[in-house]
mmCIF file with all atom_site columns, C-alpha atoms and ligand atoms in Angstrom:
data_model
loop_
_atom_site.group_PDB
_atom_site.id
_atom_site.type_symbol
_atom_site.label_atom_id
_atom_site.label_alt_id
_atom_site.label_comp_id
_atom_site.label_asym_id
_atom_site.label_entity_id
_atom_site.label_seq_id
_atom_site.pdbx_PDB_ins_code
_atom_site.Cartn_x
_atom_site.Cartn_y
_atom_site.Cartn_z
_atom_site.occupancy
_atom_site.B_iso_or_equiv
_atom_site.pdbx_formal_charge
_atom_site.auth_seq_id
_atom_site.auth_comp_id
_atom_site.auth_asym_id
_atom_site.auth_atom_id
_atom_site.pdbx_PDB_model_num
ATOM   1   C CA . SER A 1 1   ? 3.923   -14.429 -2.593  1.00 95.00 ? 805  SER A CA 1
ATOM   2   C CA . GLN A 1 2   ? 3.858   -18.418 -1.800  1.00 96.00 ? 806  GLN A CA 1
ATOM   3   C CA . TYR A 1 3   ? 3.498   -17.822 1.900   1.00 95.00 ? 807  TYR A CA 1
ATOM   4   C CA . MET A 1 4   ? 1.177   -14.901 1.531   1.00 95.00 ? 808  MET A CA 1
ATOM   5   C CA . GLU A 1 5   ? -0.876  -16.927 -1.011  1.00 94.00 ? 809  GLU A CA 1
ATOM   6   C CA . ALA A 1 6   ? -0.840  -14.512 -3.883  1.00 96.00 ? 810  ALA A CA 1
ATOM   7   C CA . LYS A 1 7   ? 0.100   -14.661 -7.335  1.00 98.00 ? 811  LYS A CA 1
ATOM   8   C CA . HIS A 1 8   ? 2.883   -11.715 -7.496  1.00 98.00 ? 812  HIS A CA 1
ATOM   9   C CA . CYS A 1 9   ? 4.896   -9.985  -4.710  1.00 98.00 ? 813  CYS A CA 1
ATOM   10  C CA . LEU A 1 10  ? 7.650   -7.305  -5.202  1.00 97.00 ? 814  LEU A CA 1
ATOM   11  C CA . ALA A 1 11  ? 9.982   -5.752  -2.438  1.00 96.00 ? 815  ALA A CA 1
ATOM   12  C CA . PHE A 1 12  ? 10.692  -2.129  -2.148  1.00 96.00 ? 816  PHE A CA 1
ATOM   13  C CA . PRO A 1 13  ? 12.581  0.129   0.070   1.00 94.00 ? 817  PRO A CA 1
ATOM   14  C CA . PHE A 1 14  ? 9.926   1.231   2.308   1.00 95.00 ? 818  PHE A CA 1
ATOM   15  C CA . ALA A 1 15  ? 6.129   0.154   2.757   1.00 97.00 ? 819  ALA A CA 1
ATOM   16  C CA . ARG A 1 16  ? 5.324   3.633   1.399   1.00 97.00 ? 820  ARG A CA 1
ATOM   17  C CA . THR A 1 17  ? 7.297   3.658   -1.425  1.00 97.00 ? 821  THR A CA 1
ATOM   18  C CA . ALA A 1 18  ? 4.647   0.592   -2.607  1.00 98.00 ? 822  ALA A CA 1
ATOM   19  C CA . ILE A 1 19  ? 1.997   2.747   -1.541  1.00 98.00 ? 823  ILE A CA 1
ATOM   20  C CA . TYR A 1 20  ? 2.998   5.556   -4.092  1.00 98.00 ? 824  TYR A CA 1
ATOM   21  C CA . TYR A 1 21  ? 3.523   3.670   -7.036  1.00 98.00 ? 825  TYR A CA 1
ATOM   22  C CA . THR A 1 22  ? 0.507   1.683   -6.438  1.00 98.00 ? 826  THR A CA 1
ATOM   23  C CA . LEU A 1 23  ? -1.877  4.876   -6.163  1.00 98.00 ? 827  LEU A CA 1
ATOM   24  C CA . LYS A 1 24  ? 0.385   6.684   -9.173  1.00 97.00 ? 828  LYS A CA 1
ATOM   25  C CA . SER A 1 25  ? -0.107  3.741   -11.523 1.00 97.00 ? 829  SER A CA 1
ATOM   26  C CA . LYS A 1 26  ? -3.470  4.434   -11.437 1.00 97.00 ? 830  LYS A CA 1
ATOM   27  C CA . SER A 1 27  ? -3.384  8.025   -12.320 1.00 97.00 ? 831  SER A CA 1
ATOM   28  C CA . PHE A 1 28  ? -6.060  9.364   -10.495 1.00 98.00 ? 832  PHE A CA 1
ATOM   29  C CA . PRO A 1 29  ? -7.317  12.281  -11.436 1.00 98.00 ? 833  PRO A CA 1
ATOM   30  C CA . GLU A 1 30  ? -6.115  15.714  -9.102  1.00 98.00 ? 834  GLU A CA 1
ATOM   31  C CA . GLY A 1 31  ? -7.858  16.228  -5.983  1.00 98.00 ? 835  GLY A CA 1
ATOM   32  C CA . SER A 1 32  ? -9.646  12.251  -5.854  1.00 98.00 ? 836  SER A CA 1
ATOM   33  C CA . GLU A 1 33  ? -10.448 11.250  -2.819  1.00 98.00 ? 837  GLU A CA 1
ATOM   34  C CA . ILE A 1 34  ? -8.509  8.568   -1.055  1.00 98.00 ? 838  ILE A CA 1
ATOM   35  C CA . ILE A 1 35  ? -10.100 7.149   2.034   1.00 98.00 ? 839  ILE A CA 1
ATOM   36  C CA . MET A 1 36  ? -7.805  6.551   5.343   1.00 98.00 ? 840  MET A CA 1
ATOM   37  C CA . PRO A 1 37  ? -7.869  5.792   8.857   1.00 96.00 ? 841  PRO A CA 1
ATOM   38  C CA . PRO A 1 38  ? -6.646  8.585   11.493  1.00 94.00 ? 842  PRO A CA 1
ATOM   39  C CA . ILE A 1 39  ? -4.250  6.500   12.971  1.00 93.00 ? 843  ILE A CA 1
ATOM   40  C CA . SER A 1 40  ? -1.244  6.180   10.404  1.00 91.00 ? 844  SER A CA 1
ATOM   41  C CA . ILE A 1 41  ? 2.267   7.581   9.936   1.00 91.00 ? 845  ILE A CA 1
ATOM   42  C CA . LYS A 1 42  ? 3.153   11.162  8.304   1.00 95.00 ? 846  LYS A CA 1
ATOM   43  C CA . GLY A 1 43  ? 4.908   8.945   5.492   1.00 95.00 ? 847  GLY A CA 1
ATOM   44  C CA . ILE A 1 44  ? 1.746   7.767   4.204   1.00 96.00 ? 848  ILE A CA 1
ATOM   45  C CA . LEU A 1 45  ? 0.102   11.009  4.376   1.00 97.00 ? 849  LEU A CA 1
ATOM   46  C CA . ASP A 1 46  ? 2.699   12.392  2.778   1.00 97.00 ? 850  ASP A CA 1
ATOM   47  C CA . VAL A 1 47  ? 2.562   9.559   -0.361  1.00 98.00 ? 851  VAL A CA 1
ATOM   48  C CA . ILE A 1 48  ? -1.248  10.789  -0.879  1.00 98.00 ? 852  ILE A CA 1
ATOM   49  C CA . ILE A 1 49  ? -0.479  14.774  -0.188  1.00 98.00 ? 853  ILE A CA 1
ATOM   50  C CA . SER A 1 50  ? 2.768   14.307  -2.815  1.00 98.00 ? 854  SER A CA 1
ATOM   51  C CA . LEU A 1 51  ? 0.662   12.696  -5.392  1.00 98.00 ? 855  LEU A CA 1
ATOM   52  C CA . LYS A 1 52  ? -2.225  15.594  -5.563  1.00 98.00 ? 856  LYS A CA 1
ATOM   53  C CA . LEU A 1 53  ? -4.951  13.263  -4.056  1.00 98.00 ? 857  LEU A CA 1
ATOM   54  C CA . LYS A 1 54  ? -6.924  14.266  -1.172  1.00 98.00 ? 858  LYS A CA 1
ATOM   55  C CA . PRO A 1 55  ? -6.952  12.149  1.954   1.00 98.00 ? 859  PRO A CA 1
ATOM   56  C CA . VAL A 1 56  ? -10.441 11.858  3.656   1.00 98.00 ? 860  VAL A CA 1
ATOM   57  C CA . PHE A 1 57  ? -10.357 10.214  7.358   1.00 98.00 ? 861  PHE A CA 1
ATOM   58  C CA . VAL A 1 58  ? -12.744 7.641   8.200   1.00 98.00 ? 862  VAL A CA 1
ATOM   59  C CA . ASP A 1 59  ? -13.217 7.029   12.001  1.00 97.00 ? 863  ASP A CA 1
ATOM   60  C CA . ILE A 1 60  ? -12.310 4.015   13.742  1.00 96.00 ? 864  ILE A CA 1
ATOM   61  C CA . ASP A 1 61  ? -14.387 1.419   15.267  1.00 96.00 ? 865  ASP A CA 1
ATOM   62  C CA . HIS A 1 62  ? -13.690 0.926   18.905  1.00 94.00 ? 866  HIS A CA 1
ATOM   63  C CA . ASP A 1 63  ? -13.768 -2.694  18.401  1.00 95.00 ? 867  ASP A CA 1
ATOM   64  C CA . THR A 1 64  ? -11.905 -3.451  15.774  1.00 95.00 ? 868  THR A CA 1
ATOM   65  C CA . LEU A 1 65  ? -9.789  -0.493  15.667  1.00 96.00 ? 869  LEU A CA 1
ATOM   66  C CA . CYS A 1 66  ? -10.796 -0.408  11.531  1.00 97.00 ? 870  CYS A CA 1
ATOM   67  C CA . PHE A 1 67  ? -12.851 1.393   10.120  1.00 98.00 ? 871  PHE A CA 1
ATOM   68  C CA . ASN A 1 68  ? -16.385 2.433   11.427  1.00 98.00 ? 872  ASN A CA 1
ATOM   69  C CA . LEU A 1 69  ? -18.405 1.118   8.415   1.00 97.00 ? 873  LEU A CA 1
ATOM   70  C CA . ASN A 1 70  ? -21.453 3.724   8.945   1.00 97.00 ? 874  ASN A CA 1
ATOM   71  C CA . GLU A 1 71  ? -18.828 6.270   8.632   1.00 98.00 ? 875  GLU A CA 1
ATOM   72  C CA . LEU A 1 72  ? -17.523 4.481   6.182   1.00 98.00 ? 876  LEU A CA 1
ATOM   73  C CA . ARG A 1 73  ? -20.371 4.441   4.266   1.00 98.00 ? 877  ARG A CA 1
ATOM   74  C CA . LYS A 1 74  ? -21.204 8.128   4.637   1.00 98.00 ? 878  LYS A CA 1
ATOM   75  C CA . SER A 1 75  ? -17.930 9.114   3.587   1.00 98.00 ? 879  SER A CA 1
ATOM   76  C CA . ILE A 1 76  ? -18.242 7.523   0.355   1.00 98.00 ? 880  ILE A CA 1
ATOM   77  C CA . THR A 1 77  ? -18.824 10.327  -2.393  1.00 98.00 ? 881  THR A CA 1
ATOM   78  C CA . THR A 1 78  ? -18.553 10.031  -6.317  1.00 97.00 ? 882  THR A CA 1
ATOM   79  C CA . ASN A 1 79  ? -15.114 11.914  -6.389  1.00 98.00 ? 883  ASN A CA 1
ATOM   80  C CA . THR A 1 80  ? -13.777 8.387   -4.025  1.00 98.00 ? 884  THR A CA 1
ATOM   81  C CA . LYS A 1 81  ? -11.285 6.383   -5.531  1.00 98.00 ? 885  LYS A CA 1
ATOM   82  C CA . ALA A 1 82  ? -9.561  4.071   -3.351  1.00 98.00 ? 886  ALA A CA 1
ATOM   83  C CA . ILE A 1 83  ? -9.566  3.042   0.309   1.00 98.00 ? 887  ILE A CA 1
ATOM   84  C CA . LEU A 1 84  ? -6.265  2.324   2.500   1.00 98.00 ? 888  LEU A CA 1
ATOM   85  C CA . ILE A 1 85  ? -7.871  -0.227  4.827   1.00 98.00 ? 889  ILE A CA 1
ATOM   86  C CA . THR A 1 86  ? -5.122  -0.597  7.634   1.00 97.00 ? 890  THR A CA 1
ATOM   87  C CA . TYR A 1 87  ? -5.503  -3.349  10.308  1.00 97.00 ? 891  TYR A CA 1
ATOM   88  C CA . LEU A 1 88  ? -4.049  -2.489  13.777  1.00 95.00 ? 892  LEU A CA 1
ATOM   89  C CA . TYR A 1 89  ? -2.716  -4.599  16.525  1.00 94.00 ? 893  TYR A CA 1
ATOM   90  C CA . GLY A 1 90  ? -3.214  -7.610  14.953  1.00 95.00 ? 894  GLY A CA 1
ATOM   91  C CA . ILE A 1 91  ? -7.459  -7.332  15.260  1.00 97.00 ? 895  ILE A CA 1
ATOM   92  C CA . VAL A 1 92  ? -9.053  -8.636  12.235  1.00 97.00 ? 896  VAL A CA 1
ATOM   93  C CA . PRO A 1 93  ? -12.286 -6.332  11.329  1.00 97.00 ? 897  PRO A CA 1
ATOM   94  C CA . ASP A 1 94  ? -15.582 -7.989  9.827   1.00 95.00 ? 898  ASP A CA 1
ATOM   95  C CA . MET A 1 95  ? -14.058 -8.329  6.215   1.00 97.00 ? 899  MET A CA 1
ATOM   96  C CA . GLU A 1 96  ? -17.247 -9.341  4.473   1.00 97.00 ? 900  GLU A CA 1
ATOM   97  C CA . GLU A 1 97  ? -19.098 -5.763  5.325   1.00 97.00 ? 901  GLU A CA 1
ATOM   98  C CA . LEU A 1 98  ? -15.635 -3.873  4.462   1.00 98.00 ? 902  LEU A CA 1
ATOM   99  C CA . ILE A 1 99  ? -15.004 -5.591  1.107   1.00 98.00 ? 903  ILE A CA 1
ATOM   100 C CA . ASN A 1 100 ? -18.517 -5.282  0.231   1.00 98.00 ? 904  ASN A CA 1
ATOM   101 C CA . ILE A 1 101 ? -18.986 -1.606  0.827   1.00 98.00 ? 905  ILE A CA 1
ATOM   102 C CA . CYS A 1 102 ? -15.483 -1.119  -1.259  1.00 98.00 ? 906  CYS A CA 1
ATOM   103 C CA . LEU A 1 103 ? -16.741 -3.321  -4.278  1.00 98.00 ? 907  LEU A CA 1
ATOM   104 C CA . ASN A 1 104 ? -20.025 -1.669  -4.510  1.00 98.00 ? 908  ASN A CA 1
ATOM   105 C CA . ASN A 1 105 ? -18.577 2.252   -4.820  1.00 98.00 ? 909  ASN A CA 1
ATOM   106 C CA . LYS A 1 106 ? -15.734 0.613   -6.976  1.00 98.00 ? 910  LYS A CA 1
ATOM   107 C CA . LEU A 1 107 ? -13.045 1.568   -4.362  1.00 98.00 ? 911  LEU A CA 1
ATOM   108 C CA . PHE A 1 108 ? -9.497  0.639   -5.553  1.00 98.00 ? 912  PHE A CA 1
ATOM   109 C CA . ILE A 1 109 ? -8.031  -1.173  -2.296  1.00 98.00 ? 913  ILE A CA 1
ATOM   110 C CA . VAL A 1 110 ? -4.925  -1.416  -0.821  1.00 98.00 ? 914  VAL A CA 1
ATOM   111 C CA . GLU A 1 111 ? -4.894  -2.920  2.437   1.00 98.00 ? 915  GLU A CA 1
ATOM   112 C CA . ASP A 1 112 ? -1.634  -2.194  4.790   1.00 98.00 ? 916  ASP A CA 1
ATOM   113 C CA . PHE A 1 113 ? -1.157  -5.610  6.808   1.00 97.00 ? 917  PHE A CA 1
ATOM   114 C CA . SER A 1 114 ? 1.742   -4.483  8.098   1.00 96.00 ? 918  SER A CA 1
ATOM   115 C CA . HIS A 1 115 ? 0.360   -5.183  11.801  1.00 96.00 ? 919  HIS A CA 1
ATOM   116 C CA . ASN A 1 116 ? -1.458  -8.021  11.030  1.00 96.00 ? 920  ASN A CA 1
ATOM   117 C CA . LEU A 1 117 ? 0.846   -10.287 9.241   1.00 95.00 ? 921  LEU A CA 1
ATOM   118 C CA . ASN A 1 118 ? -0.532  -14.355 9.050   1.00 93.00 ? 922  ASN A CA 1
ATOM   119 C CA . ALA A 1 119 ? -3.613  -13.212 10.329  1.00 97.00 ? 923  ALA A CA 1
ATOM   120 C CA . THR A 1 120 ? -6.967  -13.996 8.589   1.00 97.00 ? 924  THR A CA 1
ATOM   121 C CA . PHE A 1 121 ? -10.156 -13.663 8.108   1.00 98.00 ? 925  PHE A CA 1
ATOM   122 C CA . LYS A 1 122 ? -12.334 -17.122 7.810   1.00 97.00 ? 926  LYS A CA 1
ATOM   123 C CA . GLY A 1 123 ? -9.029  -18.564 6.308   1.00 96.00 ? 927  GLY A CA 1
ATOM   124 C CA . LYS A 1 124 ? -8.053  -16.143 3.977   1.00 97.00 ? 928  LYS A CA 1
ATOM   125 C CA . LYS A 1 125 ? -5.006  -13.975 4.674   1.00 97.00 ? 929  LYS A CA 1
ATOM   126 C CA . LEU A 1 126 ? -5.330  -10.436 5.456   1.00 98.00 ? 930  LEU A CA 1
ATOM   127 C CA . GLY A 1 127 ? -3.280  -8.610  2.675   1.00 98.00 ? 931  GLY A CA 1
ATOM   128 C CA . THR A 1 128 ? -5.396  -11.020 0.159   1.00 98.00 ? 932  THR A CA 1
ATOM   129 C CA . PHE A 1 129 ? -9.021  -9.051  0.202   1.00 98.00 ? 933  PHE A CA 1
ATOM   130 C CA . GLY A 1 130 ? -8.174  -5.956  -1.859  1.00 97.00 ? 934  GLY A CA 1
ATOM   131 C CA . ASN A 1 131 ? -6.395  -5.218  -5.181  1.00 98.00 ? 935  ASN A CA 1
ATOM   132 C CA . VAL A 1 132 ? -2.960  -5.232  -3.546  1.00 98.00 ? 936  VAL A CA 1
ATOM   133 C CA . GLY A 1 133 ? -1.501  -5.640  -0.116  1.00 98.00 ? 937  GLY A CA 1
ATOM   134 C CA . VAL A 1 134 ? 1.197   -4.142  1.424   1.00 98.00 ? 938  VAL A CA 1
ATOM   135 C CA . TYR A 1 135 ? 3.318   -5.116  4.256   1.00 98.00 ? 939  TYR A CA 1
ATOM   136 C CA . SER A 1 136 ? 6.274   -2.830  6.025   1.00 97.00 ? 940  SER A CA 1
ATOM   137 C CA . SER A 1 137 ? 9.270   -4.919  7.278   1.00 95.00 ? 941  SER A CA 1
ATOM   138 C CA . SER A 1 138 ? 11.117  -2.110  9.134   1.00 93.00 ? 942  SER A CA 1
ATOM   139 C CA . SER A 1 139 ? 12.506  -2.313  12.225  1.00 88.00 ? 943  SER A CA 1
ATOM   140 C CA . LEU A 1 140 ? 10.005  -3.391  15.311  1.00 87.00 ? 944  LEU A CA 1
ATOM   141 C CA . LYS A 1 141 ? 7.391   -5.186  12.677  1.00 91.00 ? 945  LYS A CA 1
ATOM   142 C CA . THR A 1 142 ? 6.787   -8.947  13.310  1.00 90.00 ? 946  THR A CA 1
ATOM   143 C CA . PHE A 1 143 ? 9.136   -9.906  10.359  1.00 91.00 ? 947  PHE A CA 1
ATOM   144 C CA . ASP A 1 144 ? 11.612  -7.346  10.444  1.00 91.00 ? 948  ASP A CA 1
ATOM   145 C CA . THR A 1 145 ? 14.489  -6.647  7.648   1.00 90.00 ? 949  THR A CA 1
ATOM   146 C CA . PHE A 1 146 ? 15.188  -3.329  9.090   1.00 90.00 ? 950  PHE A CA 1
ATOM   147 C CA . GLY A 1 147 ? 13.575  -1.094  6.204   1.00 90.00 ? 951  GLY A CA 1
ATOM   148 C CA . GLY A 1 148 ? 11.351  -2.707  3.420   1.00 94.00 ? 952  GLY A CA 1
ATOM   149 C CA . GLY A 1 149 ? 8.188   -3.077  1.851   1.00 96.00 ? 953  GLY A CA 1
ATOM   150 C CA . LEU A 1 150 ? 6.365   -6.123  0.589   1.00 97.00 ? 954  LEU A CA 1
ATOM   151 C CA . LEU A 1 151 ? 3.608   -5.839  -1.970  1.00 98.00 ? 955  LEU A CA 1
ATOM   152 C CA . ILE A 1 152 ? 1.611   -8.782  -3.250  1.00 98.00 ? 956  ILE A CA 1
ATOM   153 C CA . THR A 1 153 ? -1.089  -8.595  -5.673  1.00 98.00 ? 957  THR A CA 1
ATOM   154 C CA . ASN A 1 154 ? -2.805  -10.863 -8.459  1.00 98.00 ? 958  ASN A CA 1
ATOM   155 C CA . ASP A 1 155 ? -3.111  -8.483  -10.764 1.00 98.00 ? 959  ASP A CA 1
ATOM   156 C CA . LEU A 1 156 ? -0.686  -9.293  -13.232 1.00 98.00 ? 960  LEU A CA 1
ATOM   157 C CA . LYS A 1 157 ? -0.829  -6.075  -15.662 1.00 98.00 ? 961  LYS A CA 1
ATOM   158 C CA . LEU A 1 158 ? -0.414  -4.125  -12.138 1.00 98.00 ? 962  LEU A CA 1
ATOM   159 C CA . PHE A 1 159 ? 2.379   -6.017  -11.342 1.00 98.00 ? 963  PHE A CA 1
ATOM   160 C CA . LYS A 1 160 ? 4.621   -5.665  -14.115 1.00 98.00 ? 964  LYS A CA 1
ATOM   161 C CA . VAL A 1 161 ? 3.999   -1.871  -14.009 1.00 98.00 ? 965  VAL A CA 1
ATOM   162 C CA . LEU A 1 162 ? 4.989   -2.062  -10.466 1.00 98.00 ? 966  LEU A CA 1
ATOM   163 C CA . GLN A 1 163 ? 7.942   -4.173  -11.492 1.00 97.00 ? 967  GLN A CA 1
ATOM   164 C CA . ASN A 1 164 ? 9.077   -1.166  -13.910 1.00 97.00 ? 968  ASN A CA 1
ATOM   165 C CA . CYS A 1 165 ? 8.755   1.609   -11.702 1.00 95.00 ? 969  CYS A CA 1
ATOM   166 C CA . LYS A 1 166 ? 10.738  -0.787  -8.845  1.00 94.00 ? 970  LYS A CA 1
ATOM   167 C CA . MET A 1 167 ? 13.272  -1.812  -11.388 1.00 94.00 ? 971  MET A CA 1
ATOM   168 C CA . ASN A 1 168 ? 14.356  2.537   -12.044 1.00 94.00 ? 972  ASN A CA 1
ATOM   169 C CA . LEU A 1 169 ? 14.491  3.256   -8.695  1.00 93.00 ? 973  LEU A CA 1
ATOM   170 C CA . LYS A 1 170 ? 17.824  4.767   -8.027  1.00 90.00 ? 974  LYS A CA 1
ATOM   171 C CA . LYS A 1 171 ? 20.353  2.583   -6.300  1.00 86.00 ? 975  LYS A CA 1
ATOM   172 C CA . PRO A 1 172 ? 21.474  4.019   -2.627  1.00 79.00 ? 976  PRO A CA 1
ATOM   173 C CA . PRO A 1 173 ? 24.474  5.812   -2.536  1.00 84.00 ? 977  PRO A CA 1
HETATM 174 C C1 . PLP B 2 .   ? 5.416   0.649   10.013  1.00 74.60 ? 1604 PLP B C1 1
HETATM 175 C C2 . PLP B 2 .   ? 4.176   0.666   9.631   1.00 74.60 ? 1604 PLP B C2 1
HETATM 176 C C3 . PLP B 2 .   ? 4.089   1.505   8.337   1.00 74.60 ? 1604 PLP B C3 1
HETATM 177 C C4 . PLP B 2 .   ? 5.290   1.982   7.664   1.00 74.60 ? 1604 PLP B C4 1
HETATM 178 O O1 . PLP B 2 .   ? 6.032   1.872   6.913   1.00 74.60 ? 1604 PLP B O1 1
HETATM 179 P P1 . PLP B 2 .   ? 7.581   1.894   6.056   1.00 74.60 ? 1604 PLP B P1 1
HETATM 180 O O2 . PLP B 2 .   ? 8.107   0.502   5.686   1.00 74.60 ? 1604 PLP B O2 1
HETATM 181 O O3 . PLP B 2 .   ? 8.222   2.679   7.096   1.00 74.60 ? 1604 PLP B O3 1
HETATM 182 O O4 . PLP B 2 .   ? 6.782   3.166   5.056   1.00 74.60 ? 1604 PLP B O4 1
HETATM 183 C C5 . PLP B 2 .   ? 3.215   1.458   7.301   1.00 74.60 ? 1604 PLP B C5 1
HETATM 184 N N1 . PLP B 2 .   ? 1.791   0.869   7.901   1.00 74.60 ? 1604 PLP B N1 1
HETATM 185 C C6 . PLP B 2 .   ? 1.905   0.334   9.228   1.00 74.60 ? 1604 PLP B C6 1
HETATM 186 C C7 . PLP B 2 .   ? 0.753   0.003   9.907   1.00 74.60 ? 1604 PLP B C7 1
HETATM 187 C C8 . PLP B 2 .   ? 2.924   0.482   9.762   1.00 74.60 ? 1604 PLP B C8 1
HETATM 188 O O5 . PLP B 2 .   ? 3.053   -0.641  10.911  1.00 74.60 ? 1604 PLP B O5 1
#
């Protein structure tokens, strides 16, 4: 948390586990729309579907490889509850406009900064713009612990809920 300049940090077995418990703890109604990028891994999609949420894919911009902002605006409905911002290949998008769109629509923001560890926008680290930042430290990542997901947040209440979820995970055999 010190390195990421966030108040709290929790380690999970995978990044997808961190995302799973984060979204679960929000108790969004069944069928709530979660915006995600079309480039992701099946594990993240499985998380959204297993929570009975509806994935909504928003196409990416060719320059930033993050959401095309016009497409993003068009995709938000009254049923959209959260957004999974996924940075790709170390490229930093225009965070100001992106975050403004999310905040204006009261979206819960999860940032997956697995590809962008230590990337900044105007001096602020990616992963600290939303409600929760998630980093996968699985094999082949910049910081590789051969399996692991790190979650950062400044939200103490959410942190305590997630800490409890983590404590109740079964130990590996
Ligand atoms: C590797 C990676 C993941 C997968 O994380 P797990 O720890 O395997 O759940 C998720 N998102 C991005 C962007 C990744 O690069």
